[in-house]
Every structure is written in structure tokens, then in C-alpha cells.
Short mmCIF file of C-alpha atoms and ligand atoms in Angstrom, two decimals:
data_model
loop_
_atom_site.label_atom_id
_atom_site.label_comp_id
_atom_site.label_asym_id
_atom_site.label_seq_id
_atom_site.Cartn_x
_atom_site.Cartn_y
_atom_site.Cartn_z
CA MET X 1104 -17.67 180.32 76.72
CA LEU X 1105 -15.08 177.50 77.17
CA ARG X 1106 -15.14 174.64 74.69
CA VAL X 1107 -14.03 171.57 76.36
CA ILE X 1108 -13.17 168.34 74.45
CA ASN X 1109 -13.97 165.18 76.26
CA TYR X 1110 -12.63 161.78 75.79
CA ASP X 1111 -14.41 158.81 77.38
CA HIS X 1112 -11.56 156.17 77.12
CA GLN X 1113 -12.62 152.52 77.67
CA SER X 1114 -10.22 151.99 80.63
CA SER X 1115 -8.86 148.51 81.46
CA ASP X 1116 -10.40 146.95 84.48
CA PRO X 1117 -8.39 148.72 87.51
CA LEU X 1118 -9.23 145.78 89.77
CA GLU X 1119 -7.42 143.39 87.53
CA THR X 1120 -4.38 145.64 87.23
CA LEU X 1121 -4.23 146.17 90.88
CA LYS X 1122 -4.53 142.41 91.53
CA HIS X 1123 -1.87 141.62 89.10
CA GLY X 1124 0.55 144.04 90.75
CA LEU X 1125 -0.24 142.68 94.22
CA ASN X 1126 0.41 139.16 93.11
CA ALA X 1127 3.66 139.86 91.35
CA GLU X 1128 6.99 138.40 92.73
CA GLN X 1129 7.89 142.10 93.53
CA LYS X 1130 4.54 143.53 94.67
CA TYR X 1131 3.69 146.85 93.10
CA LEU X 1132 0.89 149.54 92.72
CA PRO X 1133 0.83 151.64 89.51
CA CYS X 1134 2.10 155.20 90.62
CA GLU X 1135 -1.01 156.98 89.22
CA TYR X 1136 -2.91 155.60 92.14
CA LEU X 1137 -0.84 158.00 94.34
CA TYR X 1138 -3.04 160.92 93.13
CA ASP X 1139 -6.44 160.87 94.70
CA HIS X 1140 -7.71 164.20 96.22
CA THR X 1141 -5.39 163.74 99.31
CA GLY X 1142 -2.51 162.64 97.34
CA SER X 1143 -2.58 165.48 94.92
CA LYS X 1144 -2.66 167.86 97.87
CA LEU X 1145 0.31 166.15 99.47
CA PHE X 1146 2.12 166.28 96.15
CA ASP X 1147 1.51 169.97 96.00
CA GLU X 1148 3.14 170.22 99.52
CA ILE X 1149 6.09 168.05 98.39
CA CYS X 1150 6.81 170.61 95.57
CA HIS X 1151 7.44 173.33 98.22
CA LEU X 1152 9.71 171.23 100.52
CA PRO X 1153 13.25 172.36 100.93
CA GLU X 1154 14.61 168.85 100.06
CA TYR X 1155 12.49 168.62 96.75
CA TYR X 1156 14.66 170.58 94.33
CA PRO X 1157 12.86 169.72 91.07
CA THR X 1158 9.94 172.07 91.10
CA ARG X 1159 11.82 175.31 92.20
CA THR X 1160 14.88 174.47 89.91
CA GLU X 1161 12.57 173.88 86.92
CA ILE X 1162 10.70 177.18 87.49
CA GLY X 1163 14.14 178.99 87.99
CA ILE X 1164 15.43 177.58 84.69
CA LEU X 1165 12.19 178.62 83.01
CA GLN X 1166 12.32 182.21 84.18
CA ASP X 1167 16.09 182.67 83.79
CA ASN X 1168 15.93 181.49 79.96
CA LEU X 1169 12.53 182.83 78.80
CA PRO X 1170 13.75 184.85 75.76
CA SER X 1171 16.02 182.04 74.61
CA ILE X 1172 13.18 179.52 74.99
CA ALA X 1173 10.88 181.83 73.16
CA ASP X 1174 13.35 182.31 70.38
CA GLU X 1175 13.56 178.60 69.98
CA LEU X 1176 9.90 177.97 69.92
CA GLY X 1177 9.11 180.73 67.42
CA PRO X 1178 6.01 183.07 67.18
CA ASP X 1179 2.33 182.10 67.24
CA THR X 1180 2.83 178.77 68.89
CA MET X 1181 0.06 176.36 69.75
CA ILE X 1182 0.96 174.89 73.18
CA ALA X 1183 -0.60 171.59 74.32
CA GLU X 1184 0.32 170.85 77.95
CA LEU X 1185 0.42 167.01 78.97
CA GLY X 1186 -1.07 166.65 82.50
CA SER X 1187 -1.57 170.49 82.88
CA GLY X 1188 -2.95 170.15 86.55
CA SER X 1189 -3.17 173.76 87.81
CA SER X 1190 -1.24 175.10 84.85
CA ASN X 1191 1.21 177.06 87.18
CA LYS X 1192 4.33 176.67 85.10
CA THR X 1193 2.43 177.50 81.97
CA GLU X 1194 1.74 181.06 83.02
CA PHE X 1195 5.52 181.81 83.15
CA LEU X 1196 5.90 180.25 79.78
CA LEU X 1197 3.02 181.98 77.98
CA MET X 1198 4.23 185.27 79.41
CA GLY X 1199 7.43 184.79 77.66
CA LEU X 1200 6.44 183.55 74.38
CA ILE X 1201 6.04 185.56 71.19
CA ASN X 1202 2.34 186.05 70.50
CA PRO X 1203 1.21 182.38 71.41
CA SER X 1204 -2.05 181.63 69.64
CA MET X 1205 -3.57 178.58 71.34
CA TYR X 1206 -3.27 176.77 74.71
CA ILE X 1207 -4.56 173.24 75.00
CA PRO X 1208 -4.21 171.91 78.49
CA ILE X 1209 -4.76 168.10 78.66
CA ASP X 1210 -5.72 166.58 82.11
CA ILE X 1211 -7.89 163.77 83.39
CA SER X 1212 -9.19 165.84 86.17
CA ARG X 1213 -12.08 167.80 84.89
CA ASN X 1214 -12.38 170.24 87.84
CA HIS X 1215 -8.76 171.27 87.80
CA LEU X 1216 -8.94 171.57 84.02
CA ILE X 1217 -11.85 173.90 83.86
CA GLU X 1218 -10.68 176.12 86.72
CA SER X 1219 -7.13 176.53 85.29
CA SER X 1220 -8.37 177.11 81.76
CA LEU X 1221 -10.71 179.81 82.84
CA ARG X 1222 -7.87 181.54 84.80
CA ILE X 1223 -5.50 181.21 81.65
CA LYS X 1224 -8.18 182.63 79.34
CA ARG X 1225 -8.81 185.55 81.72
CA ASP X 1226 -5.14 186.39 82.04
CA PHE X 1227 -4.35 185.92 78.45
CA PRO X 1228 -7.34 187.16 76.51
CA ASN X 1229 -5.52 186.88 73.08
CA ILE X 1230 -4.81 183.15 73.46
CA GLU X 1231 -7.54 180.66 72.40
CA VAL X 1232 -7.90 178.13 75.15
CA VAL X 1233 -9.27 174.64 74.31
CA PRO X 1234 -9.06 172.14 77.20
CA ILE X 1235 -9.15 168.42 76.50
CA CYS X 1236 -10.38 166.24 79.45
CA ALA X 1237 -8.56 163.04 78.63
CA ASP X 1238 -5.94 160.61 79.89
CA PHE X 1239 -2.79 161.93 77.97
CA HIS X 1240 -1.55 158.30 78.00
CA ARG X 1241 -4.34 157.38 75.58
CA ASN X 1242 -4.98 158.29 71.94
CA ILE X 1243 -6.15 161.91 71.64
CA LYS X 1244 -6.38 164.34 68.68
CA LEU X 1245 -5.54 167.91 68.94
CA PRO X 1246 -8.23 170.42 67.86
CA ILE X 1247 -7.90 172.12 64.35
CA PRO X 1248 -6.94 175.77 65.02
CA THR X 1249 -9.44 178.34 63.94
CA ARG X 1250 -6.71 180.91 63.16
CA HIS X 1251 -3.04 180.92 62.00
CA VAL X 1252 -0.71 179.05 64.40
CA GLY X 1253 3.03 178.58 64.26
CA LYS X 1254 4.64 175.34 65.67
CA THR X 1255 2.63 172.88 67.68
CA VAL X 1256 4.64 172.38 70.91
CA PHE X 1257 3.89 169.85 73.73
CA PHE X 1258 4.71 171.19 77.22
CA PHE X 1259 5.54 168.47 79.45
CA PRO X 1260 7.10 169.86 82.70
CA GLY X 1261 7.93 168.26 86.16
CA SER X 1262 10.12 165.42 84.96
CA THR X 1263 6.89 163.39 84.91
CA ILE X 1264 8.59 161.35 82.06
CA GLY X 1265 10.83 159.99 84.75
CA ASN X 1266 7.95 157.99 86.31
CA LEU X 1267 7.90 155.73 83.37
CA GLN X 1268 10.59 153.24 82.57
CA PRO X 1269 12.87 154.24 79.81
CA HIS X 1270 11.37 151.75 77.22
CA GLU X 1271 7.82 152.96 78.09
CA ALA X 1272 8.97 156.59 77.84
CA THR X 1273 10.23 155.95 74.33
CA SER X 1274 6.91 154.54 73.17
CA PHE X 1275 5.05 157.42 75.03
CA LEU X 1276 7.11 160.02 73.13
CA ASN X 1277 6.73 158.12 69.72
CA ARG X 1278 2.99 158.40 70.32
CA ILE X 1279 3.16 162.14 71.29
CA SER X 1280 5.22 162.75 68.18
CA SER X 1281 2.54 161.20 65.92
CA ILE X 1282 -0.22 163.09 67.64
CA GLY X 1283 1.69 166.33 66.93
CA GLY X 1284 2.15 165.49 63.42
CA LYS X 1285 5.33 166.16 61.34
CA ASP X 1286 7.50 169.17 62.50
CA CYS X 1287 5.99 169.32 66.08
CA GLY X 1288 8.00 170.32 69.10
CA LEU X 1289 8.37 169.21 72.77
CA LEU X 1290 9.44 171.37 75.59
CA ILE X 1291 10.14 168.82 78.44
CA GLY X 1292 11.44 169.05 82.11
CA VAL X 1293 14.05 166.14 82.73
CA ASP X 1294 15.60 165.53 86.02
CA LEU X 1295 19.37 164.77 85.93
CA HIS X 1296 21.79 162.40 87.58
CA LYS X 1297 23.38 163.96 90.64
CA ASP X 1298 24.98 162.95 93.92
CA LYS X 1299 23.12 160.22 95.84
CA GLN X 1300 22.36 162.27 98.99
CA THR X 1301 20.55 165.10 97.31
CA LEU X 1302 18.31 162.36 95.74
CA ILE X 1303 17.69 160.33 98.78
CA ASN X 1304 16.90 163.64 100.70
CA ALA X 1305 14.48 164.67 98.11
CA TYR X 1306 12.43 161.54 98.53
CA ASN X 1307 12.92 161.12 102.37
CA ASP X 1308 11.96 164.74 103.60
CA LYS X 1309 12.38 165.51 107.31
CA GLN X 1310 8.72 166.47 107.84
CA GLY X 1311 7.56 163.06 106.43
CA ILE X 1312 5.28 164.53 103.81
CA THR X 1313 6.64 162.10 101.04
CA ALA X 1314 6.01 159.28 103.53
CA GLN X 1315 2.41 160.41 104.02
CA PHE X 1316 2.01 160.67 100.17
CA ASN X 1317 3.26 157.16 99.62
CA LEU X 1318 1.27 155.61 102.53
CA ASN X 1319 -1.99 157.41 101.22
CA ILE X 1320 -1.96 155.12 98.18
CA LEU X 1321 -3.27 152.37 100.54
CA SER X 1322 -6.09 154.45 101.66
CA HIS X 1323 -6.92 155.30 98.19
CA ILE X 1324 -6.88 151.65 97.09
CA ASN X 1325 -9.02 150.75 100.13
CA SER X 1326 -11.72 153.37 99.14
CA MET X 1327 -11.57 152.10 95.46
CA THR X 1328 -11.74 148.56 96.02
CA GLY X 1329 -12.98 147.91 99.60
CA SER X 1330 -9.55 146.23 100.45
CA ASN X 1331 -8.37 146.60 104.16
CA PHE X 1332 -4.72 147.81 104.06
CA LYS X 1333 -3.73 149.38 107.20
CA PRO X 1334 -1.38 152.11 106.44
CA ASN X 1335 0.13 152.13 109.94
CA GLN X 1336 1.40 148.63 109.37
CA PHE X 1337 3.64 149.95 106.67
CA LYS X 1338 6.60 152.20 106.57
CA HIS X 1339 7.86 154.50 103.57
CA LYS X 1340 11.15 153.69 102.01
CA ALA X 1341 12.73 155.50 99.11
CA ILE X 1342 16.09 154.19 97.75
CA TRP X 1343 18.52 155.25 95.01
CA ASN X 1344 19.08 152.34 92.57
CA GLU X 1345 22.42 153.40 91.17
CA GLN X 1346 22.77 150.72 88.53
CA LEU X 1347 19.38 151.65 87.07
CA GLY X 1348 19.52 155.32 87.61
CA ARG X 1349 16.33 155.53 89.54
CA ILE X 1350 14.63 156.38 92.84
CA GLU X 1351 12.27 153.46 93.95
CA MET X 1352 9.49 154.20 96.51
CA HIS X 1353 8.32 151.23 98.42
CA LEU X 1354 6.12 150.50 101.30
CA ILE X 1355 7.58 148.02 103.77
CA SER X 1356 5.36 145.65 105.61
CA GLN X 1357 6.04 145.82 109.35
CA CYS X 1358 4.68 142.44 110.11
CA LYS X 1359 3.29 139.41 108.47
CA GLN X 1360 -0.21 140.27 107.27
CA ILE X 1361 -3.10 139.16 105.10
CA ILE X 1362 -4.95 141.76 103.16
CA ASN X 1363 -8.56 141.17 102.02
CA PHE X 1364 -8.66 142.11 98.44
CA PRO X 1365 -11.69 141.62 96.21
CA GLY X 1366 -11.28 138.22 94.61
CA SER X 1367 -8.13 137.19 96.41
CA ASN X 1368 -6.34 137.63 99.84
CA ILE X 1369 -2.78 139.09 99.58
CA THR X 1370 -0.19 137.76 102.03
CA LEU X 1371 2.73 140.01 102.93
CA GLU X 1372 5.70 138.73 104.82
CA LYS X 1373 7.41 140.93 107.44
CA HIS X 1374 9.67 143.39 105.56
CA GLU X 1375 8.31 142.45 102.21
CA THR X 1376 7.81 145.70 100.12
CA ILE X 1377 5.12 146.98 97.67
CA ARG X 1378 6.74 149.32 94.98
CA THR X 1379 4.66 152.24 94.37
CA GLU X 1380 6.86 154.48 91.96
CA TYR X 1381 10.03 154.63 89.97
CA SER X 1382 11.56 158.13 89.37
CA TYR X 1383 14.17 157.80 86.59
CA LYS X 1384 17.07 160.49 86.48
CA TYR X 1385 18.89 160.80 83.13
CA SER X 1386 22.07 161.90 81.64
CA LEU X 1387 21.67 164.22 78.66
CA ASP X 1388 22.85 161.47 76.39
CA GLN X 1389 20.69 158.75 77.96
CA PHE X 1390 17.62 161.09 77.49
CA ALA X 1391 18.49 161.94 73.76
CA ASP X 1392 18.51 158.20 73.24
CA THR X 1393 15.26 157.59 75.08
CA ALA X 1394 13.43 160.31 73.01
CA SER X 1395 14.43 158.71 69.70
CA ALA X 1396 11.32 160.15 68.01
CA PHE X 1397 12.66 163.70 68.47
CA ASN X 1398 15.95 165.62 67.98
CA VAL X 1399 17.23 167.71 70.79
CA GLN X 1400 17.57 171.26 69.80
CA HIS X 1401 18.55 172.99 73.03
CA VAL X 1402 18.96 172.16 76.70
CA TRP X 1403 18.82 174.75 79.47
CA THR X 1404 20.00 173.63 82.99
CA ASP X 1405 20.49 175.36 86.29
CA ARG X 1406 24.04 176.25 87.51
CA ASN X 1407 24.29 173.11 89.54
CA ASN X 1408 23.19 170.77 86.72
CA LEU X 1409 20.33 169.43 88.81
CA PHE X 1410 17.49 169.56 86.35
CA SER X 1411 17.09 170.30 82.62
CA ILE X 1412 14.54 171.85 80.24
CA GLN X 1413 14.88 170.47 76.84
CA TYR X 1414 13.42 171.64 73.52
CA LEU X 1415 13.17 168.73 70.98
CA THR X 1416 11.59 168.65 67.45
CA SER X 1417 10.26 165.75 65.54
C1 AVI F 1965 5.43 163.54 89.64
N1 AVI F 1965 6.91 163.03 89.73
C2 AVI F 1965 7.63 163.62 88.78
C3 AVI F 1965 7.31 163.00 91.07
C4 AVI F 1965 8.73 162.44 91.08
O1 AVI F 1965 9.71 163.25 91.66
O2 AVI F 1965 8.93 161.45 90.59
C5 AVI F 1965 6.47 162.28 92.05
C6 AVI F 1965 7.14 162.26 93.39
N2 AVI F 1965 7.25 161.19 94.07
C7 AVI F 1965 7.75 161.43 95.32
N3 AVI F 1965 8.00 162.72 95.41
C8 AVI F 1965 7.62 163.27 94.18
#
């Protein structure tokens, strides 16, 4: 039997949020709308692309440093994973930890959550698995353990933190630290600054999968709202903003066009862009400042310093 904790968040009106973004001076769509069913499948493909270094580098760091990670986290940990998805990286982590006692995957997608929770429960029969179906950006409470547990450690891999602006990342991590209570830990994947070409290539792959992923947001918005974006009248663009240390994904309008959007028409000039995502890259010092609710205890990197896994405590 799997006990699932459900949160029915009162979400703000998505139409209003979208309309606000499409009427802004620099038009934007919130990046969470990249992930409908097709978008999530395309993102899985991105993770296997030769140019997209983060996924394989992070898994490599995790595998190469498991004993040291296990040592830092200590025995009997309760692991709460933020945005657990298919919990693929978690398997590696749970295999290496010393007698982990509880695993709490937190994800908005119920099907994904139940499927991966059942798999973890089967593969790790000694670990109590209590999934929470919720948006981890909202307020949640962790379940009270039924047996002795060591530290509560949030696991947040994939450098998803980079999709928030630094000030948003700071408030998000403040909230996580208050959910975890005093003396909680955070094991987090953070993408690092590197040469411009590696970054540009990672977001402009030769097969055009990232372009499909980016353009798919328009089809998703059409099916959500009844708008009539024509994805073939846009082109994918990903640039490195050196000054702000971030990749920016945009969709460039190929002509002047008027989009029917519920409640208002949206006019796009030729070459005007809609921003769909920021992906911030950090130096170690910048990230330590951003995660001000926590203290950095240990940083593991790959030999080329492309990516880091960091352990922080509150
Ligand atoms: C999910 N997130 C960390 C990815 C990133 O690299 O910012 C999303 C992504 N966008 C384009 N490629 C991958």
C-alpha cells in the first residue's frame, strides 16, 4: 500500500499570468509551461544529447563521490526530493547512503509520482516511501516519520534552481529551509560558469531537439487557452547573457503577426521575441551567497568543473 499525500493548491489564474507575460515590454511565458506531456518527453531526449552536459556530468559526480556524500549526510536520513519526476538520480543516491530510512518524492505529476514511488518501494524494501503530490513551490509539510530518522535532507538535482532568478532562488531556498526545520540539509545540483561555446551548444543542439522543446510551449499554450500561435512562424534562439550569467531561451517571431488570445489580441512585430526560460549558471561564491539560508558544507565537481553537487545545512 502506498500512502500518497495530496495538496490541492489554490493556483493563481493561469490565463492572467500568461496574459501579463504576453503584454510585457519583453514578452515572456513562464518556463513551467514548457513541460506538458510532449515537452517532458522532449526534455528527456535533451538529457541524452551529446551537447547537453549537465545530466551525464551530474550523474558522474554522484557516482564517483557516493561514499563521501553518504559520509556527509550521515546514517538513517530522510530524503525529500523536490520535483522528483522519474526519480532516476535518486536510485544512485539511495544505493550509496547508509541505511536511509525514508524517501519523500514531491512532484506535481501524479502518474509519474506513483509509478516511480512504487519502483523505489520495490527496489528498496527497507525504505519507507511517502510521496507528496504537490507543487513544491507552494507551502507543504513533510510527514512525521513513524520510525527513527537521521537528518532531513532535501535532494534537488538537475540545476533546476538555475531556472529561477537569483533573488527568487534565495526566497525559494529560505522557504525550503523553514519546511525542513532546524538542522536540515540540502543536496543540490548547481550548474557552473564555463566557456561560452559549451553553453551555447548545450542549448542549440545540432538535432534541433531543444528548438522543438522551446516551440512546443506555443502548442501547449494553444491547447490550454484556445489561442492560435503558429509554431512554424517562430524560431528558437538561445543566447548566453555574459553580464547576468544566464542562458536565455527565446522564440523569435518570423513576421509581424496578431495572435488571438482569450480576452486580448497580442501583436508581435517581425523579429520580436518571447522569452521562455532563463538558465542561470553560478560561480561557487555566487551560489553560496544566493543560498543564504544554508551553509555550504561540501562541494563535489567533475574534473572539468562543468557542474557541481553541493551539500548545505541550515
Ligand atoms: C530543467 N532545467 C534545469 C533545464 C536547463 O538546463 O535549464 C531546462 C532546459 N532548457 C533547455 N534545455 C534544458
